[in-house]
Short mmCIF file of C-alpha atoms and ligand atoms in Angstrom, two decimals:
data_model
loop_
_atom_site.label_atom_id
_atom_site.label_comp_id
_atom_site.label_asym_id
_atom_site.label_seq_id
_atom_site.Cartn_x
_atom_site.Cartn_y
_atom_site.Cartn_z
CA MET H 1 154.68 254.97 89.74
CA ASN H 2 154.99 258.63 88.79
CA THR H 3 158.30 260.54 88.75
CA LEU H 4 159.04 264.27 88.72
CA LEU H 5 162.46 265.87 88.13
CA ILE H 6 163.08 269.44 89.27
CA LYS H 7 166.36 270.71 87.81
CA HIS H 8 168.66 273.72 87.57
CA ALA H 9 167.25 275.74 90.48
CA GLN H 10 169.65 278.68 90.83
CA ILE H 11 169.72 277.86 94.51
CA LEU H 12 167.81 275.14 96.35
CA VAL H 13 167.25 275.79 100.05
CA THR H 14 166.84 272.42 101.79
CA MET H 15 166.30 273.47 105.45
CA ASP H 16 167.76 270.04 106.27
CA ASP H 17 169.77 269.44 109.46
CA HIS H 18 172.88 270.90 107.77
CA ARG H 19 170.89 273.77 106.22
CA ARG H 20 172.33 272.94 102.81
CA GLU H 21 171.74 275.55 100.10
CA ILE H 22 172.57 273.85 96.80
CA PRO H 23 173.58 275.88 93.70
CA ASP H 24 172.14 274.44 90.46
CA GLY H 25 170.09 272.15 92.70
CA GLY H 26 167.25 269.80 92.00
CA LEU H 27 164.86 267.17 93.32
CA PHE H 28 163.93 263.72 92.12
CA ILE H 29 160.42 262.82 93.27
CA ARG H 30 158.46 259.59 93.12
CA ASP H 31 154.75 259.34 93.92
CA GLY H 32 154.73 262.57 95.90
CA PHE H 33 157.79 261.84 98.04
CA ILE H 34 161.35 263.11 97.56
CA GLU H 35 163.94 260.46 96.65
CA GLN H 36 166.98 262.65 96.02
CA VAL H 37 168.07 266.25 96.73
CA GLU H 38 171.31 267.04 94.91
CA PRO H 39 173.08 269.29 92.41
CA THR H 40 171.28 268.72 89.09
CA ALA H 41 174.27 266.89 87.57
CA GLN H 42 173.96 264.13 90.19
CA LEU H 43 170.23 263.47 89.65
CA PRO H 44 168.58 261.11 87.13
CA GLN H 45 168.25 262.99 83.85
CA THR H 46 164.74 261.87 82.92
CA ALA H 47 161.36 261.49 84.62
CA ASP H 48 157.68 261.36 83.70
CA GLU H 49 157.55 265.12 84.23
CA VAL H 50 160.53 267.49 84.13
CA LEU H 51 160.49 271.08 85.39
CA ASP H 52 163.48 273.29 84.57
CA LEU H 53 163.72 276.04 87.21
CA THR H 54 166.68 277.97 85.83
CA GLY H 55 166.70 281.44 87.39
CA HIS H 56 164.46 280.38 90.30
CA ILE H 57 165.07 279.87 94.01
CA VAL H 58 163.41 276.74 95.45
CA LEU H 59 162.41 276.30 99.11
CA PRO H 60 160.37 273.88 101.20
CA GLY H 61 156.71 274.89 101.14
CA LEU H 62 155.75 277.27 103.96
CA ILE H 63 153.51 276.11 106.81
CA ASN H 64 150.79 278.27 108.30
CA THR H 65 150.08 277.47 111.94
CA HIS H 66 147.09 279.72 112.72
CA HIS H 67 144.22 281.15 110.69
CA HIS H 68 140.46 281.68 110.62
CA PHE H 69 139.58 281.35 106.93
CA TYR H 70 136.00 282.57 107.41
CA GLN H 71 137.24 286.00 108.46
CA THR H 72 138.20 286.83 104.85
CA LEU H 73 134.51 287.85 104.58
CA THR H 74 134.90 290.50 107.29
CA ARG H 75 138.17 292.21 106.48
CA VAL H 76 138.39 295.95 107.07
CA VAL H 77 134.98 296.22 108.76
CA PRO H 78 134.92 299.96 109.64
CA ALA H 79 133.71 299.52 113.25
CA ALA H 80 136.48 296.97 113.93
CA GLN H 81 139.35 298.79 112.26
CA ASN H 82 140.66 300.56 115.34
CA ALA H 83 139.56 298.18 118.10
CA ASN H 84 141.50 296.04 120.56
CA LEU H 85 140.78 292.29 120.69
CA PHE H 86 137.73 292.24 122.99
CA ASN H 87 136.02 295.20 121.25
CA TRP H 88 136.94 293.78 117.84
CA LEU H 89 135.33 290.45 118.77
CA VAL H 90 132.19 292.01 120.22
CA THR H 91 131.76 294.02 116.99
CA LEU H 92 132.22 291.02 114.72
CA TYR H 93 130.42 288.17 116.57
CA PRO H 94 126.91 289.29 115.40
CA ILE H 95 128.07 289.47 111.76
CA TRP H 96 129.72 286.05 111.95
CA ALA H 97 126.51 284.65 113.48
CA ARG H 98 124.82 285.21 110.10
CA MET H 99 127.22 282.92 108.19
CA THR H 100 125.96 279.88 106.29
CA PRO H 101 127.70 276.77 104.92
CA GLU H 102 128.12 278.63 101.62
CA HIS H 103 130.09 281.38 103.40
CA ILE H 104 132.40 278.77 104.91
CA ARG H 105 133.05 277.25 101.48
CA ILE H 106 133.69 280.55 99.70
CA SER H 107 135.96 281.96 102.41
CA THR H 108 137.95 278.73 102.63
CA GLN H 109 138.82 278.93 98.95
CA THR H 110 139.70 282.62 99.25
CA ALA H 111 142.09 282.13 102.16
CA LEU H 112 143.70 279.04 100.67
CA SER H 113 144.19 280.82 97.33
CA GLU H 114 146.03 283.67 99.03
CA LEU H 115 148.07 281.24 101.08
CA ALA H 116 149.01 279.14 98.04
CA LEU H 117 150.10 282.16 96.02
CA SER H 118 152.25 283.37 98.93
CA GLY H 119 154.11 280.08 99.35
CA CYS H 120 152.01 278.01 101.77
CA THR H 121 151.74 274.26 101.17
CA THR H 122 150.26 273.23 104.55
CA ALA H 123 147.58 275.35 106.19
CA SER H 124 146.14 275.11 109.66
CA ASP H 125 142.73 276.67 110.18
CA HIS H 126 140.70 277.29 113.33
CA LEU H 127 136.92 277.39 112.74
CA TYR H 128 135.14 277.98 116.04
CA LEU H 129 131.59 278.99 115.27
CA PHE H 130 129.07 277.02 113.26
CA PRO H 131 125.97 279.13 112.67
CA ASN H 132 123.00 278.17 110.49
CA GLY H 133 123.98 274.56 109.90
CA SER H 134 127.67 275.22 109.09
CA LYS H 135 130.08 272.36 109.67
CA LEU H 136 133.83 271.83 109.53
CA ASP H 137 133.01 269.46 106.64
CA ASP H 138 132.13 272.54 104.52
CA GLU H 139 135.68 273.81 104.95
CA ILE H 140 137.35 270.44 104.35
CA GLU H 141 135.36 269.78 101.17
CA ALA H 142 136.02 273.28 99.79
CA ALA H 143 139.76 272.92 100.46
CA TRP H 144 140.17 270.00 98.03
CA SER H 145 139.84 272.26 94.98
CA ILE H 146 142.92 274.31 95.97
CA GLY H 147 145.14 271.34 96.87
CA LEU H 148 147.00 272.39 100.04
CA ARG H 149 147.44 270.12 103.04
CA LEU H 150 144.89 271.08 105.69
CA HIS H 151 145.01 270.84 109.47
CA ALA H 152 141.37 271.64 110.19
CA SER H 153 140.78 272.63 113.80
CA ARG H 154 137.35 271.80 115.17
CA GLY H 155 137.00 274.97 117.22
CA SER H 156 134.30 275.59 119.77
CA MET H 157 132.75 278.11 122.14
CA SER H 158 130.66 277.08 125.14
CA LEU H 159 130.95 280.05 127.53
CA GLY H 160 128.37 282.63 126.42
CA GLN H 161 127.61 285.98 128.03
CA SER H 162 124.99 284.51 130.35
CA LYS H 163 127.75 282.35 131.94
CA GLY H 164 130.27 285.18 132.16
CA GLY H 165 131.97 284.66 128.78
CA LEU H 166 132.58 287.21 126.02
CA PRO H 167 130.57 285.85 123.03
CA PRO H 168 126.78 286.23 122.78
CA ASP H 169 124.87 283.07 123.69
CA SER H 170 123.67 282.78 120.07
CA VAL H 171 127.13 281.67 118.83
CA VAL H 172 128.00 279.14 121.56
CA ASP H 173 127.13 275.43 121.62
CA SER H 174 126.59 272.84 124.34
CA GLU H 175 129.58 270.79 125.42
CA LYS H 176 127.84 267.57 124.46
CA THR H 177 127.18 268.76 120.88
CA ILE H 178 130.79 269.94 120.52
CA LEU H 179 132.35 266.71 121.78
CA LEU H 180 130.12 264.44 119.67
CA ASP H 181 130.86 266.43 116.52
CA SER H 182 134.60 266.46 117.33
CA GLU H 183 134.66 262.68 117.57
CA ARG H 184 132.66 262.32 114.34
CA LEU H 185 135.13 264.56 112.48
CA ILE H 186 138.17 262.67 113.76
CA LYS H 187 136.65 259.36 112.67
CA THR H 188 135.64 260.73 109.27
CA TYR H 189 138.68 262.74 108.20
CA HIS H 190 141.77 262.41 110.38
CA ASP H 191 144.69 260.77 108.57
CA PRO H 192 147.88 260.44 110.65
CA ALA H 193 149.92 258.65 107.93
CA PRO H 194 153.01 260.20 106.27
CA GLY H 195 151.88 262.38 103.38
CA SER H 196 148.50 263.02 105.05
CA MET H 197 146.44 265.72 103.31
CA VAL H 198 143.89 266.23 106.14
CA GLN H 199 144.29 266.14 109.89
CA ILE H 200 141.76 267.11 112.53
CA VAL H 201 142.70 269.20 115.58
CA LEU H 202 140.52 269.93 118.63
CA ALA H 203 140.51 273.63 119.39
CA PRO H 204 138.26 275.23 122.03
CA CYS H 205 138.57 278.90 121.13
CA SER H 206 140.03 280.78 124.11
CA PRO H 207 139.85 281.00 127.91
CA PHE H 208 137.15 283.69 127.71
CA SER H 209 134.78 281.73 125.42
CA VAL H 210 135.07 278.15 126.69
CA THR H 211 134.34 276.40 129.99
CA GLY H 212 137.03 274.55 131.94
CA ASP H 213 135.02 271.35 131.56
CA LEU H 214 135.13 271.59 127.77
CA MET H 215 138.90 272.17 127.87
CA ARG H 216 139.39 269.04 130.02
CA GLU H 217 137.04 266.87 127.98
CA SER H 218 138.56 268.01 124.67
CA ALA H 219 142.02 267.04 125.91
CA VAL H 220 140.80 263.59 126.94
CA LEU H 221 139.13 263.05 123.55
CA ALA H 222 142.14 264.32 121.55
CA ARG H 223 144.50 262.03 123.43
CA ARG H 224 142.23 259.03 122.94
CA TYR H 225 142.58 259.48 119.18
CA GLY H 226 146.10 260.95 119.03
CA VAL H 227 145.07 264.28 117.50
CA GLN H 228 146.54 267.67 118.40
CA LEU H 229 145.13 270.41 120.61
CA HIS H 230 145.15 274.10 119.79
CA THR H 231 143.81 277.33 121.31
CA HIS H 232 144.49 281.05 121.66
CA LEU H 233 146.55 281.85 124.74
CA ALA H 234 148.08 284.88 126.44
CA GLU H 235 147.09 287.09 123.52
CA THR H 236 146.20 290.25 125.44
CA GLN H 237 146.38 291.89 128.85
CA ASP H 238 142.55 291.75 128.96
CA GLU H 239 142.68 287.95 128.68
CA GLU H 240 145.18 287.75 131.53
CA GLU H 241 142.90 289.86 133.75
CA PHE H 242 139.88 287.73 132.74
CA CYS H 243 141.68 284.50 133.68
CA LEU H 244 142.85 285.86 137.03
CA ALA H 245 139.34 287.10 137.89
CA LYS H 246 137.37 284.08 136.63
CA PHE H 247 139.71 281.14 137.29
CA GLY H 248 142.25 282.51 139.75
CA TYR H 249 145.12 281.66 137.42
CA ARG H 250 147.25 283.41 134.84
CA PRO H 251 146.54 281.92 131.36
CA VAL H 252 149.44 279.43 131.28
CA ALA H 253 148.73 278.14 134.80
CA TYR H 254 145.08 277.81 133.81
CA MET H 255 146.15 275.58 130.89
CA GLN H 256 148.18 273.44 133.30
CA SER H 257 145.14 273.14 135.58
CA VAL H 258 142.99 271.71 132.74
CA ASP H 259 145.70 269.31 131.46
CA TRP H 260 146.42 271.40 128.38
CA VAL H 261 150.20 271.09 128.23
CA GLY H 262 152.25 268.58 126.25
CA ASP H 263 153.87 268.02 122.86
CA ASP H 264 150.39 267.64 121.35
CA VAL H 265 149.44 271.23 122.24
CA TRP H 266 150.21 274.47 120.43
CA PHE H 267 149.08 277.94 121.41
CA ALA H 268 148.42 280.92 119.13
CA HIS H 269 150.04 284.24 120.14
CA SER H 270 151.62 283.75 123.58
CA VAL H 271 152.39 287.45 123.85
CA HIS H 272 151.87 288.01 127.58
CA VAL H 273 154.07 285.32 129.11
CA ASN H 274 156.80 285.69 131.73
CA SER H 275 160.11 283.83 131.86
CA GLU H 276 158.75 281.07 134.16
CA GLU H 277 155.87 280.50 131.74
CA ILE H 278 158.28 280.26 128.80
CA GLN H 279 160.03 277.51 130.77
CA VAL H 280 156.67 275.71 131.16
CA TYR H 281 156.29 275.71 127.35
CA ALA H 282 159.85 274.35 127.02
CA ARG H 283 159.52 271.67 129.69
CA GLU H 284 156.14 270.47 128.42
CA HIS H 285 157.07 270.82 124.69
CA CYS H 286 154.13 273.09 123.84
CA GLY H 287 154.43 274.92 120.50
CA VAL H 288 153.72 278.55 119.59
CA ALA H 289 151.99 280.01 116.51
CA HIS H 290 153.49 283.48 116.19
CA CYS H 291 151.16 285.96 114.44
CA PRO H 292 153.05 289.26 114.24
CA ASN H 293 150.69 291.19 111.94
CA SER H 294 147.63 290.41 114.03
CA ASN H 295 149.43 291.28 117.27
CA MET H 296 150.35 294.67 115.81
CA ARG H 297 146.95 295.24 114.15
CA LEU H 298 145.10 294.73 117.46
CA ALA H 299 147.82 296.43 119.54
CA SER H 300 148.11 293.21 121.56
CA GLY H 301 151.87 293.39 122.12
CA ILE H 302 155.06 291.67 120.95
CA ALA H 303 155.49 287.93 121.54
CA PRO H 304 158.93 287.10 123.02
CA ILE H 305 159.90 284.83 120.14
CA GLU H 306 163.65 284.94 120.68
CA GLU H 307 163.19 283.97 124.34
CA PHE H 308 160.98 281.05 123.28
CA LEU H 309 163.59 279.90 120.76
CA LYS H 310 166.43 280.24 123.27
CA ALA H 311 164.45 278.03 125.67
CA GLY H 312 164.04 275.39 122.94
CA VAL H 313 160.34 275.96 122.25
CA SER H 314 159.04 275.15 118.74
CA VAL H 315 157.73 278.29 117.03
CA GLY H 316 155.84 278.52 113.74
CA ILE H 317 154.33 281.45 111.84
CA GLY H 318 150.60 282.14 111.48
CA VAL H 319 148.85 284.84 109.49
CA ASP H 320 145.89 284.64 111.94
CA GLY H 321 142.35 285.36 110.82
CA SER H 322 141.88 287.70 107.93
CA ALA H 323 139.85 290.18 109.96
CA SER H 324 142.90 291.05 112.06
CA ASN H 325 145.70 291.11 109.49
CA ASP H 326 143.90 291.66 106.96
CA GLY H 327 145.71 289.33 104.57
CA SER H 328 146.91 285.76 104.27
CA HIS H 329 150.34 286.40 102.73
CA LEU H 330 152.49 283.86 104.54
CA LEU H 331 155.87 284.93 103.17
CA ALA H 332 155.08 288.52 104.15
CA GLU H 333 154.18 287.24 107.63
CA ALA H 334 157.62 285.65 107.93
CA ARG H 335 159.10 289.00 106.94
CA GLN H 336 157.09 290.71 109.68
CA ALA H 337 158.29 288.14 112.21
CA MET H 338 161.88 289.02 111.33
CA LEU H 339 161.27 292.78 111.47
CA LEU H 340 159.30 292.62 114.72
CA ALA H 341 161.99 290.50 116.41
CA ARG H 342 164.54 293.14 115.42
CA LEU H 343 162.34 295.97 116.68
CA ASN H 344 161.78 294.13 119.94
CA ALA H 345 165.53 293.68 120.41
CA GLY H 346 166.04 297.36 119.74
CA LEU H 347 163.33 298.41 122.19
CA LYS H 348 164.97 296.27 124.85
CA GLY H 349 168.23 298.11 124.24
CA ALA H 350 170.13 295.17 122.78
CA SER H 351 173.65 296.24 121.94
CA LEU H 352 174.53 294.44 118.76
CA SER H 353 178.08 293.55 117.79
CA SER H 354 179.51 295.04 114.63
CA THR H 355 178.91 291.73 112.80
CA GLY H 356 175.22 291.73 113.77
CA SER H 357 175.45 288.03 114.51
CA GLU H 358 172.85 288.30 117.29
CA ILE H 359 170.23 289.93 115.12
CA PHE H 360 167.20 287.86 114.08
CA SER H 361 168.11 286.77 110.55
CA VAL H 362 166.24 286.06 107.34
CA ARG H 363 167.22 282.42 107.57
CA GLN H 364 165.85 282.17 111.13
CA ALA H 365 162.53 283.62 109.95
CA LEU H 366 162.37 281.18 107.02
CA GLU H 367 163.16 278.39 109.44
CA LEU H 368 160.14 279.32 111.58
CA ALA H 369 157.93 279.27 108.46
CA THR H 370 159.15 275.80 107.40
CA ARG H 371 160.79 273.52 110.00
CA GLY H 372 159.25 275.44 112.89
CA GLY H 373 155.73 275.12 111.51
CA ALA H 374 156.16 271.39 110.90
CA ALA H 375 157.30 270.87 114.50
CA VAL H 376 154.40 272.91 115.87
CA LEU H 377 151.87 270.86 113.85
CA GLY H 378 153.52 267.61 114.95
CA ARG H 379 154.60 266.63 111.41
CA THR H 380 157.90 264.92 110.62
CA ASP H 381 157.18 264.47 106.89
CA ILE H 382 157.19 268.15 105.86
CA GLY H 383 159.18 271.34 106.58
CA SER H 384 162.40 270.51 104.71
CA LEU H 385 163.51 269.14 101.35
CA GLU H 386 165.11 265.79 102.17
CA ALA H 387 164.92 262.23 100.90
CA GLY H 388 161.81 260.55 102.33
CA LYS H 389 159.87 263.77 102.93
CA CYS H 390 156.84 265.02 101.06
CA ALA H 391 157.49 266.82 97.78
CA ASP H 392 156.08 270.16 98.99
CA PHE H 393 158.14 272.97 97.48
CA ILE H 394 157.82 276.52 96.18
CA ALA H 395 159.83 278.48 93.61
CA PHE H 396 160.32 282.20 92.95
CA ASN H 397 161.64 283.67 89.70
CA LEU H 398 164.60 285.78 90.86
CA ASN H 399 164.60 287.94 87.73
CA ARG H 400 161.71 290.03 88.96
CA LEU H 401 161.48 293.69 89.90
CA ASP H 402 160.93 292.58 93.52
CA TYR H 403 164.54 291.39 93.85
CA ALA H 404 166.36 293.68 91.37
CA GLY H 405 169.71 294.66 92.85
CA GLY H 406 169.35 292.19 95.71
CA LEU H 407 170.76 289.01 94.23
CA HIS H 408 174.05 289.07 96.18
CA ASP H 409 172.15 286.68 98.46
CA PRO H 410 168.93 285.39 96.83
CA VAL H 411 167.78 283.68 100.06
CA ALA H 412 167.95 286.95 101.98
CA ALA H 413 166.34 288.83 99.07
CA LEU H 414 163.15 286.82 99.58
CA LEU H 415 162.47 288.53 102.91
CA LEU H 416 164.52 291.72 102.88
CA CYS H 417 162.88 292.70 99.60
CA GLN H 418 159.10 292.78 99.34
CA SER H 419 158.12 289.57 97.57
CA ARG H 420 154.83 289.50 95.71
CA GLY H 421 154.34 285.75 95.54
CA VAL H 422 155.39 282.41 94.16
CA ASP H 423 155.81 281.30 90.56
CA TYR H 424 155.46 277.61 91.46
CA ASN H 425 153.85 275.81 94.37
CA TYR H 426 153.80 271.99 94.45
CA VAL H 427 152.12 269.88 97.13
CA HIS H 428 152.91 266.16 97.22
CA GLY H 429 154.48 266.49 93.77
CA ARG H 430 151.29 268.02 92.31
CA PRO H 431 151.17 271.58 90.94
CA VAL H 432 148.98 274.06 92.83
CA VAL H 433 150.50 277.20 91.25
CA ARG H 434 152.27 277.15 87.88
CA ASP H 435 153.84 280.22 86.20
CA GLY H 436 152.28 282.34 88.94
CA VAL H 437 148.75 281.10 88.15
CA LEU H 438 146.59 279.28 90.70
CA LEU H 439 145.30 276.13 89.01
CA GLY H 440 142.42 274.92 91.22
CA ILE H 441 139.80 277.64 90.65
CA ASP H 442 138.99 280.58 88.38
CA LEU H 443 140.26 283.31 90.67
CA ASP H 444 138.60 286.33 88.97
CA GLU H 445 135.19 284.66 89.15
CA HIS H 446 135.84 283.54 92.72
CA VAL H 447 136.75 287.07 93.87
CA ARG H 448 133.48 288.34 92.38
CA ILE H 449 131.51 285.67 94.28
CA HIS H 450 133.43 286.38 97.49
CA ASN H 451 132.81 290.14 97.34
CA GLU H 452 129.11 289.60 96.71
CA ALA H 453 128.86 287.22 99.69
CA ALA H 454 130.83 289.61 101.95
CA ALA H 455 128.59 292.55 101.05
CA LYS H 456 125.41 290.55 101.74
CA LEU H 457 126.78 289.28 105.04
CA MET H 458 127.42 292.84 106.20
CA GLU H 459 123.92 293.97 105.20
CA GLY H 460 122.45 291.29 107.45
ZN1 ZN J 1 143.23 283.58 116.00
#
């Protein structure tokens, strides 16, 4: 039995069903799970470990719902800086084809470090090409050193150029290889229990890189083992045209035709959807990973997040791959989600009341990054600070330059001001970041190794 007492948070944001924000709040934690969430005076006064967070705001850890860790090696590639999605992919596929298991390990630690320092406690990743002997195992093993929860998506591509797909044949695999490896990974790593640190997801990459047969077979396999399904969908106009030409369906109808709807499915992006398609998401309980920076970076469009939320669809935030962002700062991504929703409302000519009550708020954006992400990933044990849930929390020192003059509402200051990062990040009651320092690896040395590997990868 191990107990942890968190006390004297200036404000503790629970994100519970009542959205309690507790002044002088605290947590009492036993063996990685929360037992009590109360004002400090009402909590036990001792524990094995005590952390006094006077002057800090405490929140549930943020949840990232879409990423490609390996892309941290190909940020800011000059030829892909000003490209739309298809041109960006065609430029980068040959570089990615040179990756080795070592590249997967290095980039995993880089992305997870950035995520941890920006408030993430649960990260979903989508690895969809496995060149030169790379495996999803390389990512899962490298992730342990950082200490975040990982939803590792076994991605795949099976529709190469010779079959009418977008990727070169050199980076696609046979359906049989993909399905056998998917089953092996589920059996080896997937843990569905409360407090799980690793879950496996099956994630054929996108309609333009995967055959319909692989989509169908992946869904059958995922449902046999009770794991989730994930893919890119309705990201760009080009994808919509591809689906209509190749399959005779718009992207969402294509998903329905291959049995890819249900509460075990979440889609990244979902920018180009109409109102009937939003209703399909709602009726079938599909989730959305909203990636505002990537959608702006690639000029893909603006996802109709407020319409999804009004329809009752679960929406989480994703930083997307680091070659189309080009960062992994999850709190900053939540800020972009808020700003983009406001811009979208303005572009549509929304007339706001004088109270601004209809405007997309800071608290709504934080909700997407916490409760929303948990719902999208199918987790009921994370996303809020409540008795019985995992002790995943983050804390920011409010007496920083970032928030100076903005402490009339510390919760709003987190997103309306430009936050640099967390001071504390705990996952399952264990410290990942303490006093602003990442504990799992020597970051200066790691950045040197990462830059060396990125430079060599570019040289070919
Ligand atoms: Zn993506």
